[in-house]
């Protein structure tokens, strides 16, 4: 499907405050990705780019452990900077290792010029929004120093599968195998590649939609307009995803730690 990046930015900007409260799975994914990064990446990194920094879940964790001299933070919309506002520093982070130089890269990462000679590029729950991921992988490879690291999480085919089954709306996701192939074809060695499924449960189908709106992920539904009748049908159809825990919503995170070859 084609993506309207302007719409994506608008939906996430609108959900900016509610995202922090409701994006519980995304926060868990950032925490898991951080653990993988700690195991595979050196602690001292001169320059790092984060793609899709959002509300700073991964940024916070990353900066609390890694020693970073220069940090490039990317996201689609300028309002994202509110999550990092702090009188003491440009980032609301525990600067145990000294303050890095912070550079904002606001805009569509697929259109922006990437910094050069990076020690690492990281990203959590953002790369699924890319229109041409293979083209971005080539540019990421070029932007990294030899033997530098690319650590990220994205989502697989079962992500929000309940919504896709009932509405036909959703992103087109890579399989783990295809993702690995794309990385290897673009000059990366895979150090770790994992996937899992996480489930959230809600008291009613209406709460599922409220959760999705609060986390901004309804940005795929450009052509989907709810009517009273279609909403009622959706609530009725969602009964099939109900069990003793409640109404299920599936997340399918995939984690990769890769290293540039040569």
mmCIF file of C-alpha atoms in Angstrom:
data_model
loop_
_atom_site.group_PDB
_atom_site.id
_atom_site.type_symbol
_atom_site.label_atom_id
_atom_site.label_comp_id
_atom_site.label_asym_id
_atom_site.label_seq_id
_atom_site.Cartn_x
_atom_site.Cartn_y
_atom_site.Cartn_z
ATOM 1 C CA UNK A 1 0.000 0.000 0.000
ATOM 2 C CA UNK A 2 1.128 3.580 -0.536
ATOM 3 C CA UNK A 3 1.719 5.645 2.583
ATOM 4 C CA UNK A 4 0.934 9.301 3.086
ATOM 5 C CA UNK A 5 3.815 10.412 5.318
ATOM 6 C CA UNK A 6 2.114 13.747 5.994
ATOM 7 C CA UNK A 7 -0.887 11.877 7.380
ATOM 8 C CA UNK A 8 1.400 9.636 9.429
ATOM 9 C CA UNK A 9 3.077 12.709 10.931
ATOM 10 C CA UNK A 10 -0.293 14.333 11.685
ATOM 11 C CA UNK A 11 -1.668 11.235 13.423
ATOM 12 C CA UNK A 12 1.419 10.772 15.561
ATOM 13 C CA UNK A 13 1.584 14.471 16.406
ATOM 14 C CA UNK A 14 -2.061 14.372 17.477
ATOM 15 C CA UNK A 15 -1.369 11.313 19.626
ATOM 16 C CA UNK A 16 1.814 12.825 21.068
ATOM 17 C CA UNK A 17 0.686 13.070 24.683
ATOM 18 C CA UNK A 18 -1.543 9.980 24.755
ATOM 19 C CA UNK A 19 1.212 7.897 23.120
ATOM 20 C CA UNK A 20 3.377 8.100 26.238
ATOM 21 C CA UNK A 21 0.554 6.626 28.329
ATOM 22 C CA UNK A 22 -0.893 4.085 25.922
ATOM 23 C CA UNK A 23 2.080 2.767 23.911
ATOM 24 C CA UNK A 24 2.867 0.094 26.495
ATOM 25 C CA UNK A 25 3.925 -2.519 23.955
ATOM 26 C CA UNK A 26 6.187 -0.070 22.128
ATOM 27 C CA UNK A 27 7.862 0.720 25.448
ATOM 28 C CA UNK A 28 8.402 -2.988 26.166
ATOM 29 C CA UNK A 29 9.871 -3.407 22.672
ATOM 30 C CA UNK A 30 12.301 -0.529 23.276
ATOM 31 C CA UNK A 31 13.388 -2.176 26.512
ATOM 32 C CA UNK A 32 13.992 -5.516 24.789
ATOM 33 C CA UNK A 33 15.874 -3.886 21.911
ATOM 34 C CA UNK A 34 18.026 -2.013 24.431
ATOM 35 C CA UNK A 35 19.010 -5.302 26.104
ATOM 36 C CA UNK A 36 20.073 -6.708 22.728
ATOM 37 C CA UNK A 37 22.054 -3.548 21.932
ATOM 38 C CA UNK A 38 23.896 -3.800 25.251
ATOM 39 C CA UNK A 39 24.965 -7.367 24.451
ATOM 40 C CA UNK A 40 26.249 -6.685 20.944
ATOM 41 C CA UNK A 41 27.422 -3.064 20.688
ATOM 42 C CA UNK A 42 30.446 -1.373 22.266
ATOM 43 C CA UNK A 43 29.616 0.923 25.159
ATOM 44 C CA UNK A 44 31.472 3.930 23.739
ATOM 45 C CA UNK A 45 30.124 5.320 20.448
ATOM 46 C CA UNK A 46 31.226 8.597 18.884
ATOM 47 C CA UNK A 47 28.153 9.262 16.725
ATOM 48 C CA UNK A 48 24.705 7.659 16.721
ATOM 49 C CA UNK A 49 21.545 8.266 14.678
ATOM 50 C CA UNK A 50 18.134 7.262 15.993
ATOM 51 C CA UNK A 51 15.403 6.942 13.375
ATOM 52 C CA UNK A 52 11.907 7.680 14.714
ATOM 53 C CA UNK A 53 12.839 8.689 18.266
ATOM 54 C CA UNK A 54 9.170 9.342 19.168
ATOM 55 C CA UNK A 55 8.609 10.016 22.848
ATOM 56 C CA UNK A 56 12.160 8.956 23.707
ATOM 57 C CA UNK A 57 11.665 5.442 25.107
ATOM 58 C CA UNK A 58 14.739 4.025 23.395
ATOM 59 C CA UNK A 59 16.686 7.304 23.571
ATOM 60 C CA UNK A 60 16.307 7.379 27.346
ATOM 61 C CA UNK A 61 17.529 3.843 27.793
ATOM 62 C CA UNK A 62 20.330 4.132 25.249
ATOM 63 C CA UNK A 63 21.757 7.285 26.791
ATOM 64 C CA UNK A 64 21.601 5.852 30.307
ATOM 65 C CA UNK A 65 24.121 3.161 29.359
ATOM 66 C CA UNK A 66 26.048 4.048 26.206
ATOM 67 C CA UNK A 67 28.666 6.798 26.068
ATOM 68 C CA UNK A 68 27.723 8.907 23.058
ATOM 69 C CA UNK A 69 29.534 12.020 21.865
ATOM 70 C CA UNK A 70 27.179 13.074 19.065
ATOM 71 C CA UNK A 71 23.529 12.083 18.873
ATOM 72 C CA UNK A 72 21.303 12.626 15.833
ATOM 73 C CA UNK A 73 17.585 12.349 16.569
ATOM 74 C CA UNK A 74 15.070 11.914 13.762
ATOM 75 C CA UNK A 75 11.306 12.003 13.651
ATOM 76 C CA UNK A 76 8.633 13.163 11.241
ATOM 77 C CA UNK A 77 7.312 16.158 13.164
ATOM 78 C CA UNK A 78 8.849 18.948 15.233
ATOM 79 C CA UNK A 79 6.460 18.541 18.175
ATOM 80 C CA UNK A 80 8.343 15.390 19.112
ATOM 81 C CA UNK A 81 10.945 17.661 20.720
ATOM 82 C CA UNK A 82 8.522 18.379 23.575
ATOM 83 C CA UNK A 83 9.303 14.923 24.993
ATOM 84 C CA UNK A 84 12.942 15.920 25.350
ATOM 85 C CA UNK A 85 12.473 19.448 26.730
ATOM 86 C CA UNK A 86 14.551 20.033 29.831
ATOM 87 C CA UNK A 87 16.168 23.144 31.258
ATOM 88 C CA UNK A 88 19.316 21.244 32.164
ATOM 89 C CA UNK A 89 19.915 19.610 28.820
ATOM 90 C CA UNK A 90 18.534 19.267 25.285
ATOM 91 C CA UNK A 91 17.354 15.790 26.227
ATOM 92 C CA UNK A 92 15.486 14.713 29.312
ATOM 93 C CA UNK A 93 18.024 12.029 30.075
ATOM 94 C CA UNK A 94 20.344 10.933 32.889
ATOM 95 C CA UNK A 95 23.670 12.254 31.619
ATOM 96 C CA UNK A 96 25.911 9.937 33.600
ATOM 97 C CA UNK A 97 28.451 9.903 30.780
ATOM 98 C CA UNK A 98 28.487 13.600 29.959
ATOM 99 C CA UNK A 99 26.204 15.416 27.599
ATOM 100 C CA UNK A 100 26.285 14.474 23.926
ATOM 101 C CA UNK A 101 25.992 17.009 21.180
ATOM 102 C CA UNK A 102 22.404 16.674 19.969
ATOM 103 C CA UNK A 103 21.337 17.331 16.388
ATOM 104 C CA UNK A 104 17.683 17.171 15.336
ATOM 105 C CA UNK A 105 16.811 15.718 11.928
ATOM 106 C CA UNK A 106 13.109 16.482 11.545
ATOM 107 C CA UNK A 107 11.387 15.036 8.504
ATOM 108 C CA UNK A 108 10.983 11.869 6.468
ATOM 109 C CA UNK A 109 14.171 9.839 6.903
ATOM 110 C CA UNK A 110 13.659 8.442 3.392
ATOM 111 C CA UNK A 111 14.077 11.984 2.029
ATOM 112 C CA UNK A 112 16.697 13.413 4.401
ATOM 113 C CA UNK A 113 20.451 13.392 3.907
ATOM 114 C CA UNK A 114 21.901 11.007 6.491
ATOM 115 C CA UNK A 115 24.903 11.972 8.621
ATOM 116 C CA UNK A 116 28.159 10.325 7.560
ATOM 117 C CA UNK A 117 30.620 8.074 9.399
ATOM 118 C CA UNK A 118 28.201 6.918 12.087
ATOM 119 C CA UNK A 119 29.150 4.356 14.721
ATOM 120 C CA UNK A 120 25.567 3.121 15.064
ATOM 121 C CA UNK A 121 22.048 3.619 13.766
ATOM 122 C CA UNK A 122 19.200 2.561 16.039
ATOM 123 C CA UNK A 123 15.432 2.552 15.646
ATOM 124 C CA UNK A 124 12.483 1.155 17.577
ATOM 125 C CA UNK A 125 9.016 0.563 16.099
ATOM 126 C CA UNK A 126 9.515 2.923 13.158
ATOM 127 C CA UNK A 127 10.896 1.163 10.083
ATOM 128 C CA UNK A 128 7.544 -0.442 9.237
ATOM 129 C CA UNK A 129 6.472 3.029 8.028
ATOM 130 C CA UNK A 130 9.112 3.091 5.276
ATOM 131 C CA UNK A 131 7.848 3.088 1.691
ATOM 132 C CA UNK A 132 11.094 1.694 0.241
ATOM 133 C CA UNK A 133 12.997 -0.039 3.020
ATOM 134 C CA UNK A 134 15.632 -1.676 0.727
ATOM 135 C CA UNK A 135 16.596 1.783 -0.612
ATOM 136 C CA UNK A 136 16.911 3.080 2.966
ATOM 137 C CA UNK A 137 19.040 0.077 3.944
ATOM 138 C CA UNK A 138 21.498 0.946 1.172
ATOM 139 C CA UNK A 139 21.754 4.518 2.472
ATOM 140 C CA UNK A 140 22.107 3.326 6.073
ATOM 141 C CA UNK A 141 24.959 1.054 4.994
ATOM 142 C CA UNK A 142 26.691 3.997 3.314
ATOM 143 C CA UNK A 143 26.182 6.256 6.362
ATOM 144 C CA UNK A 144 27.825 3.795 8.754
ATOM 145 C CA UNK A 145 31.532 3.436 9.380
ATOM 146 C CA UNK A 146 33.099 0.044 8.554
ATOM 147 C CA UNK A 147 32.073 -2.544 11.171
ATOM 148 C CA UNK A 148 29.490 -0.119 12.651
ATOM 149 C CA UNK A 149 26.159 -1.293 14.050
ATOM 150 C CA UNK A 150 22.532 -1.167 12.959
ATOM 151 C CA UNK A 151 20.102 -2.181 15.706
ATOM 152 C CA UNK A 152 16.357 -1.919 15.326
ATOM 153 C CA UNK A 153 12.920 -3.315 15.969
ATOM 154 C CA UNK A 154 10.076 -3.371 13.485
ATOM 155 C CA UNK A 155 6.909 -5.424 13.056
ATOM 156 C CA UNK A 156 5.973 -8.638 11.270
ATOM 157 C CA UNK A 157 2.945 -9.915 9.378
ATOM 158 C CA UNK A 158 0.846 -10.825 12.433
ATOM 159 C CA UNK A 159 0.983 -7.260 13.746
ATOM 160 C CA UNK A 160 -2.534 -5.918 14.471
ATOM 161 C CA UNK A 161 -3.809 -8.893 12.470
ATOM 162 C CA UNK A 162 -7.263 -8.599 14.037
ATOM 163 C CA UNK A 163 -7.719 -5.120 12.571
ATOM 164 C CA UNK A 164 -6.452 -6.140 9.145
ATOM 165 C CA UNK A 165 -8.783 -9.133 9.031
ATOM 166 C CA UNK A 166 -11.846 -7.060 9.869
ATOM 167 C CA UNK A 167 -11.135 -3.799 7.997
ATOM 168 C CA UNK A 168 -8.554 -4.646 5.345
ATOM 169 C CA UNK A 169 -6.485 -1.752 6.707
ATOM 170 C CA UNK A 170 -2.866 -2.177 7.698
ATOM 171 C CA UNK A 171 0.731 -1.999 6.618
ATOM 172 C CA UNK A 172 2.522 -4.517 4.433
ATOM 173 C CA UNK A 173 5.144 -6.138 6.632
ATOM 174 C CA UNK A 174 8.323 -8.038 5.817
ATOM 175 C CA UNK A 175 8.785 -11.578 7.048
ATOM 176 C CA UNK A 176 11.797 -12.266 9.257
ATOM 177 C CA UNK A 177 13.389 -14.240 6.416
ATOM 178 C CA UNK A 178 12.910 -11.448 3.874
ATOM 179 C CA UNK A 179 14.235 -8.869 6.309
ATOM 180 C CA UNK A 180 17.364 -10.938 6.887
ATOM 181 C CA UNK A 181 17.826 -11.389 3.143
ATOM 182 C CA UNK A 182 17.492 -7.649 2.490
ATOM 183 C CA UNK A 183 20.069 -6.845 5.160
ATOM 184 C CA UNK A 184 22.551 -9.429 3.911
ATOM 185 C CA UNK A 185 22.129 -8.259 0.313
ATOM 186 C CA UNK A 186 22.953 -4.735 1.457
ATOM 187 C CA UNK A 187 26.212 -5.637 3.158
ATOM 188 C CA UNK A 188 25.204 -6.442 6.748
ATOM 189 C CA UNK A 189 26.118 -9.380 8.927
ATOM 190 C CA UNK A 190 23.274 -10.469 11.206
ATOM 191 C CA UNK A 191 24.385 -10.712 14.828
ATOM 192 C CA UNK A 192 20.879 -11.280 16.204
ATOM 193 C CA UNK A 193 17.448 -11.651 14.648
ATOM 194 C CA UNK A 194 14.421 -12.551 16.771
ATOM 195 C CA UNK A 195 10.655 -12.248 16.700
ATOM 196 C CA UNK A 196 7.845 -12.681 19.196
ATOM 197 C CA UNK A 197 4.150 -12.018 19.642
ATOM 198 C CA UNK A 198 2.691 -9.809 22.341
ATOM 199 C CA UNK A 199 -1.012 -9.562 23.148
ATOM 200 C CA UNK A 200 -2.980 -6.789 24.753
ATOM 201 C CA UNK A 201 -6.490 -7.440 26.062
ATOM 202 C CA UNK A 202 -9.364 -4.985 26.305
ATOM 203 C CA UNK A 203 -12.765 -4.981 27.963
ATOM 204 C CA UNK A 204 -14.587 -4.139 24.745
ATOM 205 C CA UNK A 205 -13.848 -3.694 21.010
ATOM 206 C CA UNK A 206 -14.382 0.070 21.310
ATOM 207 C CA UNK A 207 -11.381 0.195 23.658
ATOM 208 C CA UNK A 208 -9.236 -1.477 20.984
ATOM 209 C CA UNK A 209 -9.939 1.372 18.567
ATOM 210 C CA UNK A 210 -9.340 3.957 21.275
ATOM 211 C CA UNK A 211 -5.969 2.368 22.014
ATOM 212 C CA UNK A 212 -4.966 2.457 18.343
ATOM 213 C CA UNK A 213 -5.983 6.099 18.018
ATOM 214 C CA UNK A 214 -4.083 7.012 21.202
ATOM 215 C CA UNK A 215 -0.889 5.445 19.841
ATOM 216 C CA UNK A 216 -1.157 7.038 16.382
ATOM 217 C CA UNK A 217 -1.126 3.811 14.411
ATOM 218 C CA UNK A 218 -4.412 4.602 12.653
ATOM 219 C CA UNK A 219 -2.331 6.517 10.098
ATOM 220 C CA UNK A 220 -2.842 3.678 7.614
ATOM 221 C CA UNK A 221 -6.598 4.245 7.539
ATOM 222 C CA UNK A 222 -6.660 7.173 5.131
ATOM 223 C CA UNK A 223 -9.572 5.795 3.137
ATOM 224 C CA UNK A 224 -11.357 4.128 6.024
ATOM 225 C CA UNK A 225 -14.324 6.109 7.302
ATOM 226 C CA UNK A 226 -16.354 4.672 10.144
ATOM 227 C CA UNK A 227 -20.123 4.888 10.036
ATOM 228 C CA UNK A 228 -22.467 3.940 12.840
ATOM 229 C CA UNK A 229 -23.334 0.776 10.952
ATOM 230 C CA UNK A 230 -19.731 -0.223 10.160
ATOM 231 C CA UNK A 231 -18.689 0.413 13.755
ATOM 232 C CA UNK A 232 -21.462 -1.810 15.065
ATOM 233 C CA UNK A 233 -20.462 -4.506 12.577
ATOM 234 C CA UNK A 234 -16.826 -4.180 13.654
ATOM 235 C CA UNK A 235 -17.780 -4.582 17.322
ATOM 236 C CA UNK A 236 -19.872 -7.621 16.430
ATOM 237 C CA UNK A 237 -17.146 -9.211 14.296
ATOM 238 C CA UNK A 238 -14.509 -8.599 16.962
ATOM 239 C CA UNK A 239 -16.267 -11.135 19.200
ATOM 240 C CA UNK A 240 -14.238 -13.833 17.440
ATOM 241 C CA UNK A 241 -11.096 -12.437 19.108
ATOM 242 C CA UNK A 242 -12.542 -12.650 22.612
ATOM 243 C CA UNK A 243 -11.359 -15.195 25.167
ATOM 244 C CA UNK A 244 -11.137 -15.453 28.939
ATOM 245 C CA UNK A 245 -8.611 -12.583 29.004
ATOM 246 C CA UNK A 246 -10.732 -10.143 27.007
ATOM 247 C CA UNK A 247 -10.643 -8.772 23.457
ATOM 248 C CA UNK A 248 -7.223 -9.552 21.981
ATOM 249 C CA UNK A 249 -4.956 -7.273 19.967
ATOM 250 C CA UNK A 250 -1.738 -8.776 18.587
ATOM 251 C CA UNK A 251 1.650 -7.127 18.222
ATOM 252 C CA UNK A 252 4.414 -8.907 16.312
ATOM 253 C CA UNK A 253 7.794 -7.264 17.026
ATOM 254 C CA UNK A 254 10.980 -8.321 15.257
ATOM 255 C CA UNK A 255 14.455 -7.425 16.557
ATOM 256 C CA UNK A 256 17.676 -7.144 14.592
ATOM 257 C CA UNK A 257 21.254 -6.327 15.536
ATOM 258 C CA UNK A 258 23.380 -6.147 12.395
ATOM 259 C CA UNK A 259 26.937 -5.050 11.641
ATOM 260 C CA UNK A 260 28.253 -3.432 8.498
ATOM 261 C CA UNK A 261 30.668 -5.793 6.793
ATOM 262 C CA UNK A 262 34.034 -4.182 6.047
#
